[in-house]
Amino acid sequence: MKSRVLTVFCLVLSLCAAQGKTSTRSKKAPAPAPKSKVAPAPKEQPAILGTTFEVNGWPLKAALVADKTEIMAGEPLFLTYQLQNAGRVPLTLRRTPEATCLGERPLSISVTVADANGQVIPLPDHPAPRTEKSVATEQSFLPRDKYSARLLLGEWATLETPGTYTVTATRTASLNEKDKEWIEGTLHSTSSDVVTTVSTKIRVAAVDPKQFAAKIDALGAKMLEGKDEEAMPAAQQLAAYQDDRAVPFLIRAAEGKEGWLQWNAIQALGRHPIESAVEALGRKLNLGGTDLGYGKPEDAERIAATIREDAAHALLMNRHPKAAELLAARRNDPSSDVRLVVVQSLARSKNDAATAVLLRGISTQDPDDAVRQAAIAALK
């Protein structure tokens, strides 16, 4: 779902000719200044407009910015959480991986949405958010550096009623002085934490059916044209729509050869519990290396296994009853990652006698220990 690149502007150094009074006697023109061998210094990033926080004497600024301040009911909306080093001390910021798939909520940021009366909108029921191993990393956080995270509002609230809503994002920032050893959980801890909470308001208008359909058609056309500068943003927007009119476009992207668009479409189809979406995912779940028609056999098999894993995760999210049947049929898939998703799916109906038999067989016969252990845990 997914680029966090710090924009760096280069400062162009110009050489100015010396100006002075001319004399009546002729002079040789001054020799040109030698070219600098020093790389131009980057411009500082502009200060963000946001709320100021402070920890350990280090000032920070945080903000929550919506791509648009007004949307139609049911229209997806992306927001950006921003955090900036507003001081002069070079720091290090600890971060955890953000969500990479639709249906996930970022591990490090929590979001609440409230209506005009302060009533908090309940979280949508996500049947199976894909979980990745969370490994915290540190990144340089120099003065004016900015950390950003993209957030899809629909992961926290479904807004179907017109009105004004307040969106609030909370993130705990863990900071340290740059190049200082990161020590935590002791009396000599060097890191400092600060809770940043920022809000923004959005307005939800009533749906205009024709305009809504036109938006989906326009995004689908841009995505399928394949021009990167337009296709990728359009694909992200289209994938966020839960309107089933987006499905035909997503199926075409999933069947295409463009890897990123294919991955994005497969993830999005998991959010549409209709037969055409599930059938498209089923085709991907049965993909073999020879079906790709390119690359060395071993490379093709590896790529096909990755696509099957993505399709398995999407089917795990899908509410259509046929999704579970398709997954169960792949319990002997060559990929242990796919078989692990199959166990997760079977675990939902472990009280069913036939399912329990399948889980018991997997718990003793699967060649991968992680899959066997998952099956044992599912039977408890």
Short mmCIF file of C-alpha atoms in Angstrom, two decimals:
data_model
loop_
_atom_site.label_atom_id
_atom_site.label_comp_id
_atom_site.label_asym_id
_atom_site.label_seq_id
_atom_site.Cartn_x
_atom_site.Cartn_y
_atom_site.Cartn_z
CA MET A 1 0.00 0.00 0.00
CA LYS A 2 3.02 1.78 -0.39
CA SER A 3 6.97 5.82 -0.46
CA ARG A 4 8.30 7.77 2.43
CA VAL A 5 11.08 9.79 0.76
CA LEU A 6 12.52 12.98 2.25
CA THR A 7 12.54 15.64 -0.50
CA VAL A 8 15.92 17.28 -0.71
CA PHE A 9 16.44 20.44 -2.69
CA CYS A 10 19.94 21.26 -3.90
CA LEU A 11 21.27 24.79 -3.37
CA VAL A 12 22.97 25.96 -6.55
CA LEU A 13 26.16 27.94 -5.86
CA SER A 14 26.80 30.74 -8.32
CA LEU A 15 30.06 32.56 -8.78
CA CYS A 16 29.68 36.31 -8.83
CA ALA A 17 32.13 38.55 -10.65
CA ALA A 18 33.82 41.10 -8.43
CA GLN A 19 32.56 44.62 -8.92
CA GLY A 20 34.68 47.68 -8.41
CA LYS A 21 35.69 51.04 -9.89
CA THR A 22 37.65 50.89 -13.12
CA SER A 23 40.84 52.92 -13.47
CA THR A 24 42.21 54.62 -16.55
CA ARG A 25 45.09 52.15 -16.58
CA SER A 26 44.27 48.82 -18.19
CA LYS A 27 44.02 45.84 -15.91
CA LYS A 28 43.93 42.17 -16.52
CA ALA A 29 40.59 40.61 -15.84
CA PRO A 30 40.65 38.77 -12.53
CA ALA A 31 41.12 35.04 -12.85
CA PRO A 32 37.89 33.08 -12.40
CA ALA A 33 37.41 31.61 -8.99
CA PRO A 34 38.19 27.89 -8.86
CA LYS A 35 35.23 25.58 -8.92
CA SER A 36 34.27 24.36 -5.50
CA LYS A 37 34.87 20.70 -4.86
CA VAL A 38 32.42 20.75 -1.97
CA ALA A 39 28.96 19.40 -2.68
CA PRO A 40 26.26 22.06 -2.32
CA ALA A 41 24.49 21.97 1.03
CA PRO A 42 20.86 20.86 0.93
CA LYS A 43 18.19 23.39 1.68
CA GLU A 44 16.38 22.99 4.95
CA GLN A 45 12.92 21.59 4.64
CA PRO A 46 10.19 24.14 5.31
CA ALA A 47 8.68 24.17 8.76
CA ILE A 48 5.34 22.39 8.96
CA LEU A 49 2.30 24.11 10.38
CA GLY A 50 1.30 22.03 13.34
CA THR A 51 1.23 21.54 17.09
CA THR A 52 4.46 21.95 19.06
CA PHE A 53 5.62 19.25 21.46
CA GLU A 54 8.78 19.00 23.52
CA VAL A 55 10.74 16.21 25.16
CA ASN A 56 14.14 16.43 26.84
CA GLY A 57 14.43 20.01 25.59
CA TRP A 58 13.96 18.93 21.97
CA PRO A 59 11.08 20.77 20.23
CA LEU A 60 8.97 18.86 17.72
CA LYS A 61 6.09 19.80 15.46
CA ALA A 62 3.35 17.39 14.45
CA ALA A 63 0.40 17.75 12.09
CA LEU A 64 -2.37 15.72 10.47
CA VAL A 65 -3.14 16.82 6.91
CA ALA A 66 -6.01 15.46 4.80
CA ASP A 67 -5.66 15.23 1.03
CA LYS A 68 -9.08 16.88 0.82
CA THR A 69 -11.23 18.63 3.40
CA GLU A 70 -14.51 17.50 1.82
CA ILE A 71 -15.51 14.10 0.45
CA MET A 72 -18.69 12.31 -0.53
CA ALA A 73 -20.04 9.61 1.76
CA GLY A 74 -18.26 6.38 0.87
CA GLU A 75 -15.40 8.13 -0.89
CA PRO A 76 -11.97 7.08 0.41
CA LEU A 77 -9.70 9.69 1.95
CA PHE A 78 -5.98 9.62 2.62
CA LEU A 79 -4.34 11.67 5.35
CA THR A 80 -0.69 12.30 6.19
CA TYR A 81 0.69 12.30 9.71
CA GLN A 82 3.77 14.52 9.87
CA LEU A 83 6.44 14.86 12.56
CA GLN A 84 9.30 17.33 12.29
CA ASN A 85 12.46 18.03 14.29
CA ALA A 86 11.83 21.69 15.08
CA GLY A 87 15.01 22.18 17.10
CA ARG A 88 18.72 22.44 16.36
CA VAL A 89 19.89 19.15 17.86
CA PRO A 90 20.47 16.24 15.44
CA LEU A 91 18.34 13.33 16.63
CA THR A 92 17.52 9.73 15.82
CA LEU A 93 13.88 8.66 15.49
CA ARG A 94 12.76 5.12 16.18
CA ARG A 95 10.09 3.83 13.85
CA THR A 96 8.20 0.61 13.20
CA PRO A 97 7.07 -0.55 9.76
CA GLU A 98 3.82 1.05 8.65
CA ALA A 99 0.94 -0.82 7.06
CA THR A 100 1.76 -2.23 3.66
CA CYS A 101 -1.58 -3.74 2.72
CA LEU A 102 -5.14 -2.56 2.60
CA GLY A 103 -6.95 -3.89 5.62
CA GLU A 104 -4.03 -3.10 7.91
CA ARG A 105 -3.77 -0.37 10.49
CA PRO A 106 -0.28 1.02 11.16
CA LEU A 107 1.37 -0.39 14.26
CA SER A 108 2.70 2.94 15.50
CA ILE A 109 -0.27 5.27 14.96
CA SER A 110 -3.79 5.11 16.39
CA VAL A 111 -6.67 7.07 14.89
CA THR A 112 -10.12 7.98 16.19
CA VAL A 113 -12.93 9.66 14.28
CA ALA A 114 -15.73 11.55 16.04
CA ASP A 115 -18.86 13.23 14.70
CA ALA A 116 -19.96 16.79 15.47
CA ASN A 117 -21.47 15.62 18.78
CA GLY A 118 -18.23 14.00 19.90
CA GLN A 119 -19.53 10.47 19.32
CA VAL A 120 -16.64 8.21 18.31
CA ILE A 121 -17.28 6.19 15.15
CA PRO A 122 -16.67 2.45 15.77
CA LEU A 123 -13.80 0.72 14.01
CA PRO A 124 -14.71 -1.28 10.90
CA ASP A 125 -14.64 -5.02 11.31
CA HIS A 126 -11.51 -6.18 9.54
CA PRO A 127 -11.69 -9.96 9.49
CA ALA A 128 -8.00 -10.68 8.96
CA PRO A 129 -5.55 -7.81 8.83
CA ARG A 130 -2.29 -9.11 7.46
CA THR A 131 0.37 -9.14 10.15
CA GLU A 132 4.03 -8.67 9.41
CA LYS A 133 6.95 -9.03 11.78
CA SER A 134 7.50 -5.65 13.39
CA VAL A 135 11.15 -4.72 13.68
CA ALA A 136 11.86 -1.24 15.00
CA THR A 137 14.54 0.69 13.16
CA GLU A 138 16.23 4.02 13.74
CA GLN A 139 16.41 6.79 11.19
CA SER A 140 18.37 10.03 11.18
CA PHE A 141 16.19 12.93 12.30
CA LEU A 142 18.20 16.10 11.70
CA PRO A 143 16.92 19.64 12.31
CA ARG A 144 13.94 20.30 10.01
CA ASP A 145 13.84 16.63 8.94
CA LYS A 146 10.30 15.34 8.53
CA TYR A 147 8.82 11.89 9.12
CA SER A 148 5.55 11.15 7.30
CA ALA A 149 3.05 8.29 7.34
CA ARG A 150 0.14 7.88 4.96
CA LEU A 151 -3.16 6.87 6.54
CA LEU A 152 -6.33 5.60 4.87
CA LEU A 153 -9.30 6.91 6.83
CA GLY A 154 -11.44 3.89 5.96
CA GLU A 155 -9.23 1.66 8.11
CA TRP A 156 -10.60 3.44 11.20
CA ALA A 157 -14.09 4.59 10.25
CA THR A 158 -16.82 4.14 7.65
CA LEU A 159 -18.44 7.53 7.12
CA GLU A 160 -21.85 7.18 5.49
CA THR A 161 -23.71 10.06 7.15
CA PRO A 162 -23.16 13.64 5.92
CA GLY A 163 -21.68 15.98 8.50
CA THR A 164 -18.45 17.32 9.97
CA TYR A 165 -16.01 14.89 11.59
CA THR A 166 -12.87 15.30 13.66
CA VAL A 167 -10.02 12.91 12.89
CA THR A 168 -7.39 12.52 15.62
CA ALA A 169 -4.08 10.69 15.23
CA THR A 170 -1.80 9.70 18.11
CA ARG A 171 1.78 8.51 17.82
CA THR A 172 4.42 7.99 20.49
CA ALA A 173 7.74 9.28 19.20
CA SER A 174 10.89 7.65 20.59
CA LEU A 175 13.93 9.89 20.17
CA ASN A 176 17.60 9.89 20.96
CA GLU A 177 20.54 12.16 20.25
CA LYS A 178 22.15 11.25 16.95
CA ASP A 179 25.04 8.77 17.18
CA LYS A 180 24.36 8.06 20.85
CA GLU A 181 24.00 4.40 21.77
CA TRP A 182 20.33 3.42 22.03
CA ILE A 183 19.76 2.03 25.54
CA GLU A 184 16.24 1.30 26.78
CA GLY A 185 14.52 -0.20 29.77
CA THR A 186 17.27 0.61 32.27
CA LEU A 187 18.06 3.32 34.79
CA HIS A 188 20.52 4.63 32.21
CA SER A 189 18.04 4.85 29.34
CA THR A 190 19.19 7.33 26.70
CA SER A 191 15.96 7.56 24.69
CA SER A 192 13.01 9.83 25.37
CA ASP A 193 9.37 9.27 24.44
CA VAL A 194 6.69 11.85 23.76
CA VAL A 195 3.04 11.26 22.85
CA THR A 196 1.96 13.44 19.92
CA THR A 197 -1.76 13.94 19.32
CA VAL A 198 -2.97 15.97 16.35
CA SER A 199 -6.38 16.50 14.74
CA THR A 200 -8.04 17.79 11.60
CA LYS A 201 -11.64 18.27 10.47
CA ILE A 202 -13.29 16.93 7.34
CA ARG A 203 -16.73 17.40 5.89
CA VAL A 204 -18.72 14.52 4.43
CA ALA A 205 -21.33 15.45 1.81
CA ALA A 206 -24.23 13.41 0.47
CA VAL A 207 -23.47 11.07 -2.43
CA ASP A 208 -23.97 12.22 -5.98
CA PRO A 209 -24.35 8.81 -7.73
CA LYS A 210 -23.28 10.02 -11.17
CA GLN A 211 -20.27 11.90 -9.83
CA PHE A 212 -19.30 8.96 -7.64
CA ALA A 213 -19.41 6.52 -10.58
CA ALA A 214 -17.48 8.98 -12.75
CA LYS A 215 -14.69 9.13 -10.15
CA ILE A 216 -14.32 5.34 -10.19
CA ASP A 217 -14.30 5.21 -14.00
CA ALA A 218 -11.69 7.97 -14.23
CA LEU A 219 -9.40 6.30 -11.68
CA GLY A 220 -9.77 2.92 -13.39
CA ALA A 221 -8.87 4.39 -16.77
CA LYS A 222 -5.79 6.16 -15.38
CA MET A 223 -4.63 3.03 -13.60
CA LEU A 224 -4.89 0.85 -16.69
CA GLU A 225 -3.14 3.35 -18.95
CA GLY A 226 0.07 2.30 -17.21
CA LYS A 227 1.76 5.71 -16.94
CA ASP A 228 3.61 5.49 -13.63
CA GLU A 229 3.14 9.11 -12.61
CA GLU A 230 -0.64 8.69 -12.90
CA ALA A 231 -1.22 4.94 -12.65
CA MET A 232 0.21 4.42 -9.17
CA PRO A 233 -1.74 7.19 -7.36
CA ALA A 234 -4.90 6.21 -9.25
CA ALA A 235 -4.41 2.55 -8.27
CA GLN A 236 -4.04 3.45 -4.60
CA GLN A 237 -7.19 5.57 -4.69
CA LEU A 238 -9.20 2.97 -6.59
CA ALA A 239 -8.08 0.18 -4.25
CA ALA A 240 -9.47 2.13 -1.32
CA TYR A 241 -13.00 2.21 -2.77
CA GLN A 242 -15.29 -0.41 -1.28
CA ASP A 243 -17.81 0.16 -4.05
CA ASP A 244 -18.04 -2.98 -6.20
CA ARG A 245 -18.01 -0.91 -9.38
CA ALA A 246 -14.24 -0.78 -8.91
CA VAL A 247 -13.92 -4.57 -9.17
CA PRO A 248 -13.79 -4.92 -13.01
CA PHE A 249 -10.86 -2.49 -13.13
CA LEU A 250 -9.10 -4.29 -10.28
CA ILE A 251 -9.51 -7.67 -11.97
CA ARG A 252 -7.92 -6.34 -15.16
CA ALA A 253 -5.00 -4.97 -13.15
CA ALA A 254 -4.61 -8.26 -11.26
CA GLU A 255 -4.46 -10.15 -14.55
CA GLY A 256 -1.91 -7.74 -16.02
CA LYS A 257 1.88 -7.95 -16.13
CA GLU A 258 2.71 -4.80 -14.15
CA GLY A 259 3.93 -6.18 -10.82
CA TRP A 260 3.08 -3.28 -8.53
CA LEU A 261 -0.39 -2.75 -10.01
CA GLN A 262 -1.03 -6.48 -9.83
CA TRP A 263 -0.07 -6.64 -6.14
CA ASN A 264 -2.19 -3.58 -5.34
CA ALA A 265 -5.22 -5.02 -7.16
CA ILE A 266 -4.93 -8.43 -5.48
CA GLN A 267 -4.93 -6.80 -2.05
CA ALA A 268 -7.92 -4.64 -2.98
CA LEU A 269 -9.99 -7.57 -4.26
CA GLY A 270 -9.87 -9.01 -0.76
CA ARG A 271 -12.18 -6.18 0.32
CA HIS A 272 -14.93 -7.09 -2.15
CA PRO A 273 -16.98 -10.16 -1.07
CA ILE A 274 -18.53 -10.76 -4.48
CA GLU A 275 -18.12 -13.80 -6.71
CA SER A 276 -16.16 -12.15 -9.52
CA ALA A 277 -13.54 -10.83 -7.08
CA VAL A 278 -13.18 -14.18 -5.32
CA GLU A 279 -12.89 -16.06 -8.62
CA ALA A 280 -10.12 -13.71 -9.76
CA LEU A 281 -8.25 -14.34 -6.51
CA GLY A 282 -8.79 -18.08 -6.96
CA ARG A 283 -7.04 -17.93 -10.33
CA LYS A 284 -4.06 -16.24 -8.69
CA LEU A 285 -4.08 -18.79 -5.88
CA ASN A 286 -3.59 -21.57 -8.43
CA LEU A 287 -0.81 -19.80 -10.34
CA GLY A 288 2.30 -21.82 -11.18
CA GLY A 289 5.67 -20.74 -12.52
CA THR A 290 4.92 -22.06 -16.02
CA ASP A 291 1.80 -19.86 -16.14
CA LEU A 292 3.94 -16.72 -16.05
CA GLY A 293 5.64 -17.46 -19.35
CA TYR A 294 8.91 -15.68 -18.60
CA GLY A 295 12.13 -16.01 -16.63
CA LYS A 296 14.13 -19.01 -15.52
CA PRO A 297 11.99 -21.84 -14.10
CA GLU A 298 13.28 -21.37 -10.55
CA ASP A 299 12.72 -17.60 -10.69
CA ALA A 300 9.25 -18.04 -12.17
CA GLU A 301 8.31 -20.49 -9.42
CA ARG A 302 9.47 -18.06 -6.76
CA ILE A 303 7.47 -15.19 -8.26
CA ALA A 304 4.39 -17.40 -8.62
CA ALA A 305 4.67 -18.44 -4.96
CA THR A 306 4.75 -14.78 -3.92
CA ILE A 307 1.64 -14.04 -5.98
CA ARG A 308 -0.14 -17.06 -4.46
CA GLU A 309 0.75 -15.82 -0.98
CA ASP A 310 -0.70 -12.38 -1.75
CA ALA A 311 -3.86 -13.99 -3.13
CA ALA A 312 -4.14 -16.21 -0.04
CA HIS A 313 -3.96 -13.20 2.28
CA ALA A 314 -6.58 -11.38 0.19
CA LEU A 315 -8.92 -14.39 0.35
CA LEU A 316 -8.37 -14.57 4.10
CA MET A 317 -9.75 -11.03 4.32
CA ASN A 318 -12.67 -11.73 2.01
CA ARG A 319 -16.08 -12.45 3.57
CA HIS A 320 -17.43 -14.44 0.63
CA PRO A 321 -18.07 -18.09 1.70
CA LYS A 322 -16.25 -19.41 -1.36
CA ALA A 323 -13.01 -17.77 -0.18
CA ALA A 324 -12.52 -20.29 2.64
CA GLU A 325 -13.18 -23.19 0.25
CA LEU A 326 -10.52 -21.97 -2.18
CA LEU A 327 -8.00 -21.65 0.64
CA ALA A 328 -8.71 -25.09 2.07
CA ALA A 329 -8.03 -26.61 -1.34
CA ARG A 330 -4.45 -25.24 -1.20
CA ARG A 331 -3.48 -26.96 2.07
CA ASN A 332 -0.75 -28.85 0.17
CA ASP A 333 0.62 -25.79 -1.64
CA PRO A 334 4.41 -25.94 -2.19
CA SER A 335 4.77 -22.61 -0.36
CA SER A 336 4.77 -22.84 3.44
CA ASP A 337 3.60 -19.21 3.56
CA VAL A 338 0.45 -20.13 1.65
CA ARG A 339 -0.13 -23.19 3.84
CA LEU A 340 0.19 -20.99 6.94
CA VAL A 341 -2.61 -18.75 5.64
CA VAL A 342 -4.69 -21.87 5.00
CA VAL A 343 -4.30 -22.84 8.66
CA GLN A 344 -5.38 -19.34 9.73
CA SER A 345 -8.48 -19.71 7.59
CA LEU A 346 -9.29 -23.19 8.91
CA ALA A 347 -8.86 -21.97 12.49
CA ARG A 348 -11.99 -19.82 12.14
CA SER A 349 -14.17 -22.91 11.82
CA LYS A 350 -12.18 -25.35 13.95
CA ASN A 351 -15.36 -26.51 15.71
CA ASP A 352 -16.52 -28.01 12.42
CA ALA A 353 -15.68 -31.74 12.47
CA ALA A 354 -14.31 -31.85 8.92
CA THR A 355 -12.14 -28.80 9.53
CA ALA A 356 -10.78 -30.27 12.76
CA VAL A 357 -9.72 -33.38 10.83
CA LEU A 358 -7.83 -31.23 8.33
CA LEU A 359 -6.09 -29.30 11.11
CA ARG A 360 -5.06 -32.49 12.89
CA GLY A 361 -3.57 -33.82 9.68
CA ILE A 362 -1.63 -30.61 9.10
CA SER A 363 -0.42 -30.56 12.71
CA THR A 364 1.36 -33.89 12.25
CA GLN A 365 2.16 -34.12 8.54
CA ASP A 366 3.11 -30.66 7.26
CA PRO A 367 6.85 -30.48 6.49
CA ASP A 368 7.19 -26.96 7.96
CA ASP A 369 7.41 -26.59 11.73
CA ALA A 370 5.76 -23.14 11.79
CA VAL A 371 2.74 -24.49 9.90
CA ARG A 372 2.47 -27.52 12.21
CA GLN A 373 2.66 -25.33 15.31
CA ALA A 374 -0.01 -22.99 13.92
CA ALA A 375 -2.32 -25.97 13.35
CA ILE A 376 -1.70 -27.25 16.89
CA ALA A 377 -2.49 -23.80 18.29
CA ALA A 378 -5.67 -23.62 16.19
CA LEU A 379 -6.95 -26.89 17.66
CA LYS A 380 -6.68 -25.68 21.28
#
